[in-house]
CSV table of C-alpha atoms in Angstrom, one decimal:
chain,number,residue,atom,x,y,z
A,1,MET,CA,0.1,-0.1,0.0
A,2,ASN,CA,2.9,2.2,0.5
A,3,ARG,CA,4.2,2.2,-2.9
A,4,LEU,CA,0.7,2.5,-4.2
A,5,ASN,CA,-0.2,5.4,-2.2
A,6,THR,CA,3.0,6.9,-3.1
A,7,GLY,CA,2.2,6.4,-7.0
A,8,ILE,CA,-1.4,7.7,-6.6
A,9,LEU,CA,-0.8,10.4,-4.4
A,10,GLY,CA,2.5,11.3,-4.9
A,11,ASN,CA,3.8,13.9,-1.8
A,12,ALA,CA,0.5,14.1,-0.5
A,13,PHE,CA,1.1,10.6,0.8
A,14,GLY,CA,4.2,11.6,2.4
A,15,ARG,CA,4.0,15.1,3.1
A,16,TYR,CA,0.3,15.4,4.1
A,17,GLY,CA,-0.4,11.4,5.4
A,18,ARG,CA,-3.3,11.2,2.8
A,19,GLN,CA,-3.8,7.7,1.9
A,20,LEU,CA,-6.1,5.5,-0.5
A,21,SER,CA,-9.4,4.1,1.4
A,22,VAL,CA,-8.7,0.4,1.7
A,23,LEU,CA,-10.2,-2.5,3.4
A,24,ALA,CA,-8.0,-6.1,2.6
A,25,VAL,CA,-8.9,-9.5,3.6
A,26,ILE,CA,-6.7,-12.7,3.4
A,27,GLU,CA,-7.9,-16.1,2.7
A,28,GLY,CA,-6.5,-19.9,2.2
A,29,ASP,CA,-4.3,-21.4,4.9
A,30,HIS,CA,-1.1,-24.1,4.7
A,31,ARG,CA,-3.4,-26.3,2.5
A,32,ASP,CA,-5.0,-23.8,0.4
A,33,HIS,CA,-3.3,-21.2,-1.3
A,34,PRO,CA,-3.1,-17.7,0.5
A,35,HIS,CA,-4.8,-14.9,-1.3
A,36,TYR,CA,-5.9,-11.2,-1.0
A,37,HIS,CA,-9.3,-9.8,-1.5
A,38,CYS,CA,-9.4,-6.1,-1.5
A,39,VAL,CA,-11.3,-2.8,-2.1
A,40,ILE,CA,-9.2,0.2,-2.9
A,41,ASP,CA,-10.9,3.4,-3.6
A,42,ASN,CA,-10.1,5.5,-6.8
A,43,PRO,CA,-9.8,9.0,-5.7
A,44,ARG,CA,-9.5,9.8,-9.6
A,45,ARG,CA,-12.1,8.1,-11.4
A,46,GLU,CA,-11.0,9.6,-15.0
A,47,GLN,CA,-7.7,8.0,-14.7
A,48,ARG,CA,-9.1,4.2,-14.1
A,49,SER,CA,-6.6,2.4,-16.4
A,50,ILE,CA,-3.8,3.8,-14.7
A,51,PHE,CA,-5.3,3.0,-11.7
A,52,VAL,CA,-5.5,-0.5,-12.6
A,53,GLU,CA,-1.9,-0.7,-14.1
A,54,SER,CA,-0.5,0.9,-10.9
A,55,ILE,CA,-2.2,-1.7,-8.4
A,56,GLU,CA,-1.1,-4.4,-10.8
A,57,GLN,CA,2.4,-3.3,-10.8
A,58,CYS,CA,2.7,-2.5,-7.3
A,59,TRP,CA,1.6,-5.8,-6.4
A,60,ASN,CA,3.9,-7.6,-8.3
A,61,ASP,CA,6.6,-5.8,-6.6
A,62,THR,CA,6.1,-7.4,-3.4
A,63,GLU,CA,7.2,-10.6,-2.4
A,64,LEU,CA,3.9,-12.3,-2.6
A,65,GLY,CA,2.9,-10.8,-6.1
A,66,LEU,CA,2.0,-13.5,-8.3
A,67,PRO,CA,0.9,-12.6,-12.0
A,68,GLU,CA,-2.9,-14.2,-11.2
A,69,ASN,CA,-4.4,-10.8,-10.4
A,70,SER,CA,-8.1,-10.3,-11.1
A,71,ILE,CA,-9.0,-6.5,-10.9
A,72,THR,CA,-12.4,-5.6,-11.2
A,73,PRO,CA,-13.4,-1.6,-11.2
A,74,ASP,CA,-16.7,-0.4,-9.5
A,75,ALA,CA,-16.9,-3.1,-7.0
A,76,ASP,CA,-20.2,-3.3,-5.1
A,77,ILE,CA,-22.0,-4.5,-2.0
A,78,VAL,CA,-21.8,-8.3,-3.7
A,79,TRP,CA,-18.2,-7.9,-3.4
A,80,PHE,CA,-17.9,-6.6,0.0
A,81,ARG,CA,-20.2,-9.6,0.8
A,82,TYR,CA,-17.9,-11.9,-0.7
A,83,MET,CA,-14.6,-10.6,0.9
A,84,ALA,CA,-16.4,-10.6,4.3
A,85,LYS,CA,-17.8,-14.3,4.2
A,86,ILE,CA,-16.9,-16.6,7.0
A,87,ARG,CA,-16.1,-19.5,5.0
A,88,ASP,CA,-12.3,-19.7,4.0
A,89,LYS,CA,-11.2,-18.0,7.3
A,90,ASP,CA,-9.4,-19.7,10.0
A,91,GLU,CA,-9.9,-17.0,12.4
A,92,TYR,CA,-12.3,-14.3,10.9
A,93,TYR,CA,-11.1,-11.1,12.8
A,94,ASP,CA,-7.6,-12.2,12.1
A,95,ALA,CA,-8.5,-12.5,8.3
A,96,PHE,CA,-8.5,-8.7,7.9
A,97,ASP,CA,-5.4,-6.7,7.2
A,98,TRP,CA,-5.7,-4.2,9.7
A,99,GLU,CA,-2.2,-3.1,9.5
A,100,ASN,CA,-3.1,-2.0,5.5
A,101,ALA,CA,-6.8,-1.1,6.4
A,102,TRP,CA,-7.4,2.8,5.8
A,103,LEU,CA,-11.1,4.3,5.9
A,104,GLU,CA,-10.9,7.7,4.8
A,105,ARG,CA,-13.8,9.9,6.9
A,106,GLN,CA,-16.4,11.3,4.6
A,107,ARG,CA,-16.8,14.8,5.5
């Protein structure tokens, strides 16, 4: 998320602490390949393709990044429910990536 925040928000991330809103959940265990489901808010809707490319590049640059990505713009409530399902999570609370979660308060 640090890479993506820097790439999308530039100096506003480092200097002013602005961040992309994100909620991530990890699924799977040692028997089933662990993987992430995320919702990341795109602050610049007109630059959708750049945002998707940035996510792919930043993820592939991590140690966990595999070339098997599926990015769907404009997630809806169905996607939130799918991410938050209890199935496939050993410890429900711990499945949420709280370290990288950031939900900007609406004004």
